[in-house]
PDB file of C-alpha atoms in Angstrom:
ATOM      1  CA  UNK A 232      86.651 -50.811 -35.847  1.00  0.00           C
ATOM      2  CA  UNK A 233      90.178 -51.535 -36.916  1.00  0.00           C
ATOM      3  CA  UNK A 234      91.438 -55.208 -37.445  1.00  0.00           C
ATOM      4  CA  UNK A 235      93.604 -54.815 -34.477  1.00  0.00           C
ATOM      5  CA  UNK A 236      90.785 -53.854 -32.241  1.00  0.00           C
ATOM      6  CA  UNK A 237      88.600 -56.614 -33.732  1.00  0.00           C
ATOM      7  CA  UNK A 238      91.788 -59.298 -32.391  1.00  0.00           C
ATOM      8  CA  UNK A 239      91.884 -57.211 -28.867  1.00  0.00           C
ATOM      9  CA  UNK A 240      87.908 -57.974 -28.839  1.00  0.00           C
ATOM     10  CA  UNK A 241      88.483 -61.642 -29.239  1.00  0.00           C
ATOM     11  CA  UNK A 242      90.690 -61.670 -26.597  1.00  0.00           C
ATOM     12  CA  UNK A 243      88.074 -59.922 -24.253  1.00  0.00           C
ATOM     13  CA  UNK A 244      85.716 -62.447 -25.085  1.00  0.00           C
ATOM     14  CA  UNK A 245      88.161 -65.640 -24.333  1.00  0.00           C
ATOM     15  CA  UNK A 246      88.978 -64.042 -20.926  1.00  0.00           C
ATOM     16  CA  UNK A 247      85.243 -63.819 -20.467  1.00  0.00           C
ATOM     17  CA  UNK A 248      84.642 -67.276 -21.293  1.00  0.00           C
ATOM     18  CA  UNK A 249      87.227 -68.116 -18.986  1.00  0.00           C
ATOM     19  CA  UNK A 250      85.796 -66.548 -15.844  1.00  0.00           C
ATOM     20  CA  UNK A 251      82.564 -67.531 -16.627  1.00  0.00           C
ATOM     21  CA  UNK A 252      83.717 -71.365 -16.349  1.00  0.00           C
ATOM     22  CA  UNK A 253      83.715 -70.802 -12.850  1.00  0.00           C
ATOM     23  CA  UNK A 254      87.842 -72.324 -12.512  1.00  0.00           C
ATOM     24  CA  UNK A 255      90.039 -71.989  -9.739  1.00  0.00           C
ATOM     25  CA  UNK A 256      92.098 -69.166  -9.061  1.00  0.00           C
ATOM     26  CA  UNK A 257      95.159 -71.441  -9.822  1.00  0.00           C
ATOM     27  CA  UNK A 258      94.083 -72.483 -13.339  1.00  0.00           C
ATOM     28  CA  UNK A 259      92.499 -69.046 -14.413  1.00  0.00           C
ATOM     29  CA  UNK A 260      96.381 -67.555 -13.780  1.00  0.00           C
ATOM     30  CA  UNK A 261      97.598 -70.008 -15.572  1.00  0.00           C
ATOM     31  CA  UNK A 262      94.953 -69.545 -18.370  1.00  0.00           C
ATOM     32  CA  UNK A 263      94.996 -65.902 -18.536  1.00  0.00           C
ATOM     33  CA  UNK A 264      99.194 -66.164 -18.319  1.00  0.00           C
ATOM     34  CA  UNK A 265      99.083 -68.644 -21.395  1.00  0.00           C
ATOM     35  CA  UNK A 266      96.929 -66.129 -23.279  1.00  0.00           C
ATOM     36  CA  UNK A 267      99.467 -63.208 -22.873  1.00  0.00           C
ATOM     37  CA  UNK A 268     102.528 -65.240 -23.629  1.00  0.00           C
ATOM     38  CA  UNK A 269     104.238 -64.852 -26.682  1.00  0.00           C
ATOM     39  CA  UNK A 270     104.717 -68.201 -28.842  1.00  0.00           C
ATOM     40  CA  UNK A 271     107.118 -69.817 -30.886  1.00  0.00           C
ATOM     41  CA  UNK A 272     105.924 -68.427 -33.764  1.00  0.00           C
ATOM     42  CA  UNK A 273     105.430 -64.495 -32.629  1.00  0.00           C
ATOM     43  CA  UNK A 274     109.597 -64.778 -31.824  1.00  0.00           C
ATOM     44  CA  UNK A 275     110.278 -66.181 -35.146  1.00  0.00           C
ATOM     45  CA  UNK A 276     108.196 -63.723 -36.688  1.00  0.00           C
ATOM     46  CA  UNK A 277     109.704 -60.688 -34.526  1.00  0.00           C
ATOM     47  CA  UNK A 278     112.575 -61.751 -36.201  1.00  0.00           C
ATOM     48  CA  UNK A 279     111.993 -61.831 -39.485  1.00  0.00           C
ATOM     49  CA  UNK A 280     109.553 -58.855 -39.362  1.00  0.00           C
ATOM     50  CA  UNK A 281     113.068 -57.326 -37.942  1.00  0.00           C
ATOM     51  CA  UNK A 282     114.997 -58.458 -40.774  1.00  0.00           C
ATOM     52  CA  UNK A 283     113.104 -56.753 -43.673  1.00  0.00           C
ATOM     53  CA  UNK A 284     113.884 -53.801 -41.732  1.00  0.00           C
ATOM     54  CA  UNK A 285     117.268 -54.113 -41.246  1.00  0.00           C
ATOM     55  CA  UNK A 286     118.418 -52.643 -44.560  1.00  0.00           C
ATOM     56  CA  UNK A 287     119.431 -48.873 -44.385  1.00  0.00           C
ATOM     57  CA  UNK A 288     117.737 -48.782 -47.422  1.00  0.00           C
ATOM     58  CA  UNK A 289     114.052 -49.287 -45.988  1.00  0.00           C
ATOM     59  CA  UNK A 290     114.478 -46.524 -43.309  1.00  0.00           C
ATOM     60  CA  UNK A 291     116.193 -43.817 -46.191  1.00  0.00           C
ATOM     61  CA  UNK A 292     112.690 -44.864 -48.469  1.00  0.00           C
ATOM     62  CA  UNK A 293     110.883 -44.109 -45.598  1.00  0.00           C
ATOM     63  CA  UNK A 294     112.091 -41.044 -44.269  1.00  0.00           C
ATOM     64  CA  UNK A 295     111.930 -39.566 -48.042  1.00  0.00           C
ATOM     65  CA  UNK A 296     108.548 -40.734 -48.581  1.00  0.00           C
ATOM     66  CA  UNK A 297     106.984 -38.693 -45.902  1.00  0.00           C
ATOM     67  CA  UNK A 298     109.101 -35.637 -46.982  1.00  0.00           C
ATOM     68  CA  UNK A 299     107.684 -36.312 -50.328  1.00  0.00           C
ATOM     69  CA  UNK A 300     104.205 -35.870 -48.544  1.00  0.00           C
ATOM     70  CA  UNK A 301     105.202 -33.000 -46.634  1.00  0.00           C
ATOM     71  CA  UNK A 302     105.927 -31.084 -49.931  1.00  0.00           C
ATOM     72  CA  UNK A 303     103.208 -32.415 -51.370  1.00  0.00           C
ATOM     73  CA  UNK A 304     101.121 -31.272 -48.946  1.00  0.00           C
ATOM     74  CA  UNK A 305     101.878 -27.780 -49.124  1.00  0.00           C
ATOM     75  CA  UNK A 306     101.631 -27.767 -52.852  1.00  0.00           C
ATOM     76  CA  UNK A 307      98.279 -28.983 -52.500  1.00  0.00           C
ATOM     77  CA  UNK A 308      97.419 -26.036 -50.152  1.00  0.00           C
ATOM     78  CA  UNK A 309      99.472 -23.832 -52.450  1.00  0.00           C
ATOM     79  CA  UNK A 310      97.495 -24.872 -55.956  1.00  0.00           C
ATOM     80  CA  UNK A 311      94.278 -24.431 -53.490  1.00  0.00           C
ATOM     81  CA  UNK A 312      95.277 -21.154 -52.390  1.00  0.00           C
ATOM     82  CA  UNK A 313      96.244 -19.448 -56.055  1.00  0.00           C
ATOM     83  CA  UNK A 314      93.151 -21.125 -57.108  1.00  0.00           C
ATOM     84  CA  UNK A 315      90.962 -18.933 -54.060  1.00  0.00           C
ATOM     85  CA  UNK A 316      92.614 -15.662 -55.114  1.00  0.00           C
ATOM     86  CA  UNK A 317      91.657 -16.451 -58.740  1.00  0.00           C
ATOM     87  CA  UNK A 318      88.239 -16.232 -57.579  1.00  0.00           C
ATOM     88  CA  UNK A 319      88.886 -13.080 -55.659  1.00  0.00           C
ATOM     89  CA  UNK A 320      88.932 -14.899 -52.317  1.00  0.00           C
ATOM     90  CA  UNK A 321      91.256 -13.688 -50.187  1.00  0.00           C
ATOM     91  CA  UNK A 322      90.158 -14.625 -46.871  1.00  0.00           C
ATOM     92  CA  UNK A 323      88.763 -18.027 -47.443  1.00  0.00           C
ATOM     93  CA  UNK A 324      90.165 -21.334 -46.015  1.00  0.00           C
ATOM     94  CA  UNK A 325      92.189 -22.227 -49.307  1.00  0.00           C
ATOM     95  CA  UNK A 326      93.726 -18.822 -49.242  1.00  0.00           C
ATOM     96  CA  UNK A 327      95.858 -19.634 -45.693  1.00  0.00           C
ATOM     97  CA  UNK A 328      96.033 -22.968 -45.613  1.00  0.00           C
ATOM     98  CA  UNK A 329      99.261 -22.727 -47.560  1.00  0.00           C
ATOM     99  CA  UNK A 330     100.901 -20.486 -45.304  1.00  0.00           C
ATOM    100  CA  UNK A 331      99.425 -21.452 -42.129  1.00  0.00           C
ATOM    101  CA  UNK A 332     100.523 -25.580 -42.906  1.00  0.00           C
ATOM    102  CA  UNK A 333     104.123 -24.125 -44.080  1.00  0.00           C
ATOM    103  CA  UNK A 334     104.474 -22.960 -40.079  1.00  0.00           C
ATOM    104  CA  UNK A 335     104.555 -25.938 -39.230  1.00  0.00           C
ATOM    105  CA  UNK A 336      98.803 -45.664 -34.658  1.00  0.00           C
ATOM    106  CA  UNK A 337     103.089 -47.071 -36.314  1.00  0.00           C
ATOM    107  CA  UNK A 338     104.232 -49.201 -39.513  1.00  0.00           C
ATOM    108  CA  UNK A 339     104.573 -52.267 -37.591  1.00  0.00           C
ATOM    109  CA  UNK A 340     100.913 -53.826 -37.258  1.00  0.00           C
ATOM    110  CA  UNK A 341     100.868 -54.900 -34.101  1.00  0.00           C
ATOM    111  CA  UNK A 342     103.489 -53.041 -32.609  1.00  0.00           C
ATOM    112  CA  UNK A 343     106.833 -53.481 -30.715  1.00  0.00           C
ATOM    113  CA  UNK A 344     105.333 -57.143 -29.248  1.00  0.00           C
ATOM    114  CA  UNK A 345     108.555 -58.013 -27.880  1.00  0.00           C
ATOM    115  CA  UNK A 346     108.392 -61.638 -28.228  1.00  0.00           C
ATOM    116  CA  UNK A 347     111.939 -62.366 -27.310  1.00  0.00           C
ATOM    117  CA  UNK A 348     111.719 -61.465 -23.427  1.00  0.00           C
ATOM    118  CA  UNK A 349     112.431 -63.338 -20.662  1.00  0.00           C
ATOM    119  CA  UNK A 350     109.382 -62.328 -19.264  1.00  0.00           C
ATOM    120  CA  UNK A 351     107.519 -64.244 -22.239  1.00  0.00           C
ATOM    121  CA  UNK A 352     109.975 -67.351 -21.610  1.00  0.00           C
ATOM    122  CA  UNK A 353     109.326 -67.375 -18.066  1.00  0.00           C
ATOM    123  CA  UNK A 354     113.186 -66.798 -17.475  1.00  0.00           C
ATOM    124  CA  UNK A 355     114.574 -64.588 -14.551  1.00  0.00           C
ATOM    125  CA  UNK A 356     115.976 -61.413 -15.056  1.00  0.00           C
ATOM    126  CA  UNK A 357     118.331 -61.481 -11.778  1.00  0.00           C
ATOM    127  CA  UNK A 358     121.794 -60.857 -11.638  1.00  0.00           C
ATOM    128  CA  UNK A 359     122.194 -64.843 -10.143  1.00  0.00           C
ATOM    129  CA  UNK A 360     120.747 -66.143 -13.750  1.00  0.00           C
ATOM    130  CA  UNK A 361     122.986 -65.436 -16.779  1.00  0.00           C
ATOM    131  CA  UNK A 362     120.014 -66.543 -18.964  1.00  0.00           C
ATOM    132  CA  UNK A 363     117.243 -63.991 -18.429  1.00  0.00           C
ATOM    133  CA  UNK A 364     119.209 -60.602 -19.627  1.00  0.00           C
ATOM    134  CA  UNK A 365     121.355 -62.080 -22.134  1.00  0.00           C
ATOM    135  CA  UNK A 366     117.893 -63.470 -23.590  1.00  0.00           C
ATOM    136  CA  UNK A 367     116.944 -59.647 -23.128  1.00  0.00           C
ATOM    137  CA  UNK A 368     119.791 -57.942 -24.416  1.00  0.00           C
ATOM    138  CA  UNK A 369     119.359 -60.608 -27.568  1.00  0.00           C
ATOM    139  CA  UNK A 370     115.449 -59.315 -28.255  1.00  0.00           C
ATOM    140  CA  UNK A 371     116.618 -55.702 -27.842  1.00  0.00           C
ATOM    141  CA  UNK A 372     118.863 -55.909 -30.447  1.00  0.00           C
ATOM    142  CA  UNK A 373     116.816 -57.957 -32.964  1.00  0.00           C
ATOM    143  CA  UNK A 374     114.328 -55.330 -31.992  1.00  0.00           C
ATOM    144  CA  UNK A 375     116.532 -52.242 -33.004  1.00  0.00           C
ATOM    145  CA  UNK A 376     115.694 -51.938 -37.072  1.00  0.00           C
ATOM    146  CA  UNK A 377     111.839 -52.065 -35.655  1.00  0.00           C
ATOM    147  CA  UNK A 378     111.935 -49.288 -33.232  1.00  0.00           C
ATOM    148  CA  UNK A 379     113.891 -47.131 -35.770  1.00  0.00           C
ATOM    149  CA  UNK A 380     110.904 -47.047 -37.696  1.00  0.00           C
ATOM    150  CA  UNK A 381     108.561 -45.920 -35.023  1.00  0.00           C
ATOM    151  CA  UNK A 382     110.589 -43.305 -34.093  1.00  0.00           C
ATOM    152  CA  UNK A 383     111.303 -42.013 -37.834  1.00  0.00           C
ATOM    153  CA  UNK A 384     107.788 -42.188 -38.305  1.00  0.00           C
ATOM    154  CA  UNK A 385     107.455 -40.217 -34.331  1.00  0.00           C
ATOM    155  CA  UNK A 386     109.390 -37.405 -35.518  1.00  0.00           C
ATOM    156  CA  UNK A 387     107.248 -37.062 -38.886  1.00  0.00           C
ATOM    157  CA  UNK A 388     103.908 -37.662 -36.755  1.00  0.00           C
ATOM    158  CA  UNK A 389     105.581 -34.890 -34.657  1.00  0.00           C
ATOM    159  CA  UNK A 390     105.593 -32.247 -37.948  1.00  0.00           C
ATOM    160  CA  UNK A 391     102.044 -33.701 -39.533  1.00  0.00           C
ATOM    161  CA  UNK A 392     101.060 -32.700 -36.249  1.00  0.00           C
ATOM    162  CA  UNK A 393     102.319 -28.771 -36.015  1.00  0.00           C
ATOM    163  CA  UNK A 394     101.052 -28.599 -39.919  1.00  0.00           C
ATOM    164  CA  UNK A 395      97.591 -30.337 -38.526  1.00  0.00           C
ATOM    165  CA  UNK A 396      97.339 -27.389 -35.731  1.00  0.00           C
ATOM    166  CA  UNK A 397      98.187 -24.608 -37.791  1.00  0.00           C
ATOM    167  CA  UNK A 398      95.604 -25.886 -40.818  1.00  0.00           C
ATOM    168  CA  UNK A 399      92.636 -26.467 -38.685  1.00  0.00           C
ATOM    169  CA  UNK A 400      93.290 -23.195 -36.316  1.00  0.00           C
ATOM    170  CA  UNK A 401      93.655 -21.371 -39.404  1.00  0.00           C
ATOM    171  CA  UNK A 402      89.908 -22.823 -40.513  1.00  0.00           C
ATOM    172  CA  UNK A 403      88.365 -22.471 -37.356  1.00  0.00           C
ATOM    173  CA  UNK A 404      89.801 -18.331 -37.323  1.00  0.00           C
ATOM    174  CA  UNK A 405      87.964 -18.181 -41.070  1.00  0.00           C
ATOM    175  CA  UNK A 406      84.988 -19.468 -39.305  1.00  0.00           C
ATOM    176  CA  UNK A 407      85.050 -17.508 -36.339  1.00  0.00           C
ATOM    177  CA  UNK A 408      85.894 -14.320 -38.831  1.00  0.00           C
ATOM    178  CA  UNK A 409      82.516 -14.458 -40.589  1.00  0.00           C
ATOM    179  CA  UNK A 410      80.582 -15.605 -37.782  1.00  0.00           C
ATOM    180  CA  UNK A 411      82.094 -11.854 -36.387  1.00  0.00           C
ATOM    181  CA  UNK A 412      81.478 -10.180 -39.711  1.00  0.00           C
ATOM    182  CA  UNK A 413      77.645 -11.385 -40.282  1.00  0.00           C
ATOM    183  CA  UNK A 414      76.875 -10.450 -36.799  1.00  0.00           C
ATOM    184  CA  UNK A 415      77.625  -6.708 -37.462  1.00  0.00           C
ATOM    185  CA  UNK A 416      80.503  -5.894 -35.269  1.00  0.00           C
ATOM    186  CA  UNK A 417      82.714  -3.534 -36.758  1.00  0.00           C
ATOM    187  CA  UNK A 418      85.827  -5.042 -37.381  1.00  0.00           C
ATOM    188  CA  UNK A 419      89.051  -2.192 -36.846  1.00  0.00           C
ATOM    189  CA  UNK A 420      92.068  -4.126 -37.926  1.00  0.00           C
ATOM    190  CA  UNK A 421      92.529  -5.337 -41.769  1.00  0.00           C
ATOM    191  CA  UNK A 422      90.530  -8.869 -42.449  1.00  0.00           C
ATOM    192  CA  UNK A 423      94.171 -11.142 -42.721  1.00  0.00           C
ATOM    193  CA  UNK A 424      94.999  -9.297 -39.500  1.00  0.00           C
ATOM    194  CA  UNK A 425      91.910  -9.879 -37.437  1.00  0.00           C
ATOM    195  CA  UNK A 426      92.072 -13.747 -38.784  1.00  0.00           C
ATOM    196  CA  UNK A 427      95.828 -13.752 -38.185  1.00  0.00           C
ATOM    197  CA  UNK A 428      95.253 -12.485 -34.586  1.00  0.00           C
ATOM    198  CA  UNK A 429      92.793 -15.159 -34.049  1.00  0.00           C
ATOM    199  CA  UNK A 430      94.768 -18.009 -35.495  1.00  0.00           C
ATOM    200  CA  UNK A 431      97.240 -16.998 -33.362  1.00  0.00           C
ATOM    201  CA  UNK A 432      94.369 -16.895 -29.902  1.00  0.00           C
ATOM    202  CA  UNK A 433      93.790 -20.389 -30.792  1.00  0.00           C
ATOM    203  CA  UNK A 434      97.104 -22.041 -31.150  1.00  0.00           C
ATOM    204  CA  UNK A 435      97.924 -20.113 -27.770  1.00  0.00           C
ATOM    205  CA  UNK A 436      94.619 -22.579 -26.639  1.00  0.00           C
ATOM    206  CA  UNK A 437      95.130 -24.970 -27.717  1.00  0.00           C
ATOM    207  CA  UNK A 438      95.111 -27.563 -25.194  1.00  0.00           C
ATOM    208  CA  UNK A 439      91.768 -25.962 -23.766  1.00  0.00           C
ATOM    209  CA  UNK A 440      88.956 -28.386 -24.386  1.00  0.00           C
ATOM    210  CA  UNK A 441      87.127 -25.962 -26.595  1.00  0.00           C
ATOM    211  CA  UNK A 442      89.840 -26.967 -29.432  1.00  0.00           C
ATOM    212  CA  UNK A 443      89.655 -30.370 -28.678  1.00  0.00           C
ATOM    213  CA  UNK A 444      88.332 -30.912 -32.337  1.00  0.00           C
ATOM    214  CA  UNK A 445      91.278 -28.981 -33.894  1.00  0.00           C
ATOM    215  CA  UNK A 446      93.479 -31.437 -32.091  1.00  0.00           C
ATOM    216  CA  UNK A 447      92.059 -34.407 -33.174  1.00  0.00           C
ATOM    217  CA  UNK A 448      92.226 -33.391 -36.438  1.00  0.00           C
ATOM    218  CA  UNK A 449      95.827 -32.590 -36.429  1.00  0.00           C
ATOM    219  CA  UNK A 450      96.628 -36.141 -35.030  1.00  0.00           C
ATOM    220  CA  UNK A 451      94.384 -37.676 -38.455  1.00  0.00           C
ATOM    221  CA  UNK A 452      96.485 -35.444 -40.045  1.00  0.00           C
ATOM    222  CA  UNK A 453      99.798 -36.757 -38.360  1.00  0.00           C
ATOM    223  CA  UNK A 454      98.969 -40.344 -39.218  1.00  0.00           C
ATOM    224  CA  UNK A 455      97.306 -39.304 -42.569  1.00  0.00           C
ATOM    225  CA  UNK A 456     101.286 -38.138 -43.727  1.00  0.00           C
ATOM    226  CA  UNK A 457     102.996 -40.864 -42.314  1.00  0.00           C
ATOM    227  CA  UNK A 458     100.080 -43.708 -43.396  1.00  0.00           C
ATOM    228  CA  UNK A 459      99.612 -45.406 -40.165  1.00  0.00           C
ATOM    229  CA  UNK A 460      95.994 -44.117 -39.892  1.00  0.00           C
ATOM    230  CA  UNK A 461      93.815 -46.888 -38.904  1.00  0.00           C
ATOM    231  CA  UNK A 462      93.026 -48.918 -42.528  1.00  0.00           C
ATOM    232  CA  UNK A 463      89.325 -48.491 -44.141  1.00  0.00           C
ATOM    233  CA  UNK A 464      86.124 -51.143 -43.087  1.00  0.00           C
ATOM    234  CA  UNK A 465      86.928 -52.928 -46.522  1.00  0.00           C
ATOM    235  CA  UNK A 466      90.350 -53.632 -45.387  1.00  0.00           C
ATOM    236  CA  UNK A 467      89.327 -54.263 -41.667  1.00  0.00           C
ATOM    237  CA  UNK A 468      88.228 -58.309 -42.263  1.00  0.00           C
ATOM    238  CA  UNK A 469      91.701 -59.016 -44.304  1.00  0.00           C
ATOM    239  CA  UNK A 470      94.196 -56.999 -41.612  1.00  0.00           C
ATOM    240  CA  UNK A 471      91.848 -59.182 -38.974  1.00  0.00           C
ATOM    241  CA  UNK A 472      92.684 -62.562 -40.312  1.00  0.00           C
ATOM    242  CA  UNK A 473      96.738 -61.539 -40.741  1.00  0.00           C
ATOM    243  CA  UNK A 474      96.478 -60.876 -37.320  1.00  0.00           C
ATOM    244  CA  UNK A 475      94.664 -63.490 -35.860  1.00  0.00           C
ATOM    245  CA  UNK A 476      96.964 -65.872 -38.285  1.00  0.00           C
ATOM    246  CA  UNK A 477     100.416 -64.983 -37.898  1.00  0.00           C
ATOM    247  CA  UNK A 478     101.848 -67.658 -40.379  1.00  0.00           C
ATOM    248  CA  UNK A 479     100.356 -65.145 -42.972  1.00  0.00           C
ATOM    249  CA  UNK A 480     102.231 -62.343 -42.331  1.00  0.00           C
ATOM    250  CA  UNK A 481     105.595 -64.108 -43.599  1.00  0.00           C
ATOM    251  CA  UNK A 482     103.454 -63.812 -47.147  1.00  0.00           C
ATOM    252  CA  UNK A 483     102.008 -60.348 -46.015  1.00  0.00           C
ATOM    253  CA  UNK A 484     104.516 -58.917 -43.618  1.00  0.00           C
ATOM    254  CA  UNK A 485     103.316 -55.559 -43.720  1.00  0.00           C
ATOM    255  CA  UNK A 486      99.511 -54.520 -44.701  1.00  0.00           C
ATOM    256  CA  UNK A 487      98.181 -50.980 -42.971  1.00  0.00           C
ATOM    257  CA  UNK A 488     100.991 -48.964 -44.523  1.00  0.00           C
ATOM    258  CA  UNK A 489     100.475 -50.169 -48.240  1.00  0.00           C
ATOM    259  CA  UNK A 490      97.179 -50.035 -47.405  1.00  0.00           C
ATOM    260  CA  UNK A 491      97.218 -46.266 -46.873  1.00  0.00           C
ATOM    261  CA  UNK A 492      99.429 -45.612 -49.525  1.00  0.00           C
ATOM    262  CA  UNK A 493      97.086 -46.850 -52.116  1.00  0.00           C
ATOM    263  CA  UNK A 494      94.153 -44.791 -50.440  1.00  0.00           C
ATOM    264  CA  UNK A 495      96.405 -41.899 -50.517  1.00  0.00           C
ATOM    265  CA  UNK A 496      97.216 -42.337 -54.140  1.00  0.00           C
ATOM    266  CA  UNK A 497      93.674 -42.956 -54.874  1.00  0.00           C
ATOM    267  CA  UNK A 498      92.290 -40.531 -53.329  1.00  0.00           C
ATOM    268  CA  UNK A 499      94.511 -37.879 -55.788  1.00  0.00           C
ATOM    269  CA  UNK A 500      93.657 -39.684 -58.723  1.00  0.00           C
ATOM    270  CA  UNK A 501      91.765 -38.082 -61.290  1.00  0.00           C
ATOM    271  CA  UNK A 502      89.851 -41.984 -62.100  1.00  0.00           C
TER     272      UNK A 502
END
């Protein structure tokens, strides 16, 4: 379970508490209200959080670090697919990965929490109160660097995605292939063709829930390039406490995405 769903659990288990102490319907409101608000630390730290991404620089780094992936991605599948027709495999998965890829949960830890509302200041947002929007249109704007990253990061999900679809449709096709072949069916068209074809069948079906694997796949794949996948059960207890202790996160302001970036590397190193 991910730190952030460990924090949502908590949560559960206060509101629990809370009906189970049997209190009026005038103090549970104001209970359950006082749990949702935003405090004077979540604004401060919406701000700051804000600030680190303010610099051009961090969004131009980020946008060329998952092109970097991208590429390396398809080398990956490229090395992999030389390395198949080495070995006289033509038709395995390595073999079209490379060509079917080439077809083609966010950065922020908690998310967008917008702290700086009037809704979390109990202000009101009518016309009649000055106040309420102008606290709004403030907390939009401090807000702005923030949701530039999640929808830099959307657009790259967006392409991790595509590749993601075309990868696993292009395994599943090998699979279906030799299930077809070992059964004894004469095959008429050429072996890339009939695989081709059927790559092709299963992209068109995608949304069917027979290929509900192959999508769920593509969208580990999505957050796999962009490293916002959810962060490993050694890393779940320390990205628990940073949430549940937001002073830390002015020491540790960011944690899932480094996170997955040393996994990444990790994982493609030869120690």
């Amino acid at each position: 379970m991910a730190g952030g769903n460990k924090v949502l659990q908590e949560k559960y288990k206060k509101l629990a508490t809370l009906f189970e102490a049997n209190l009026s319907i005038g103090n549970l409101n104001r209970s359950m209200k006082e749990m949702g608000e935003a405090k004077t630390i979540d604004r401060v730290l919406e701000v700051f959080i804000n600030g680190i991404l303010s610099g051009p620089k961090t969004h131009i780094v980020n946008g060329l670090g998952n092109t970097i992936v991208i590429g390396m991605r398809l080398a990956e599948a490229g090395i992999a697919r030389g390395y198949a027709r080495l070995l006289g495999d033509d038709v395995s998965i390595a073999a079209g990965e490379a060509f079917a890829e080439d077809l083609t949960n966010t950065k922020l830890e908690s998310g967008q929490q917008r702290a700086i509302a009037s809704d979390q200041m109990n202000l009101s947002t009518k016309m009649d109160s000055t106040v309420g929007p102008a606290i709004n249109f403030v907390g939009s704007a401090i807000r702005i660097p923030g949701a530039a990253l999640m929808h830099e990061d959307a657009f790259f999900k967006v392409i991790g995605y595509q590749m993601g679809l075309y990868r696993h449709s292009h395994r599943q096709a090998i699979k279906e292939f030799k299930a077809y072949k070992s059964s004894g069916k004469k095959i008429k068209l050429d072996d890339a063709e009939w695989i081709k074809n059927k790559r092709y069948d299963i992209l068109k079906n995608i949304d069917s829930n027979k290929y509900k694997s192959i999508r769920l796949l593509a969208s580990d794949q999505a957050h796999l390039q962009t490293f916002t996948k959810r962060v490993g059960e050694k890393a779940v207890g320390l990205q628990s406490t940073l949430l549940r202790n937001p002073a830390l996160r002015f020491i540790v302001p960011f944690f899932r995405t480094p996170a997955n970036i040393l996994s990444y590397v990790t994982d493609r190193s030869p120690l």
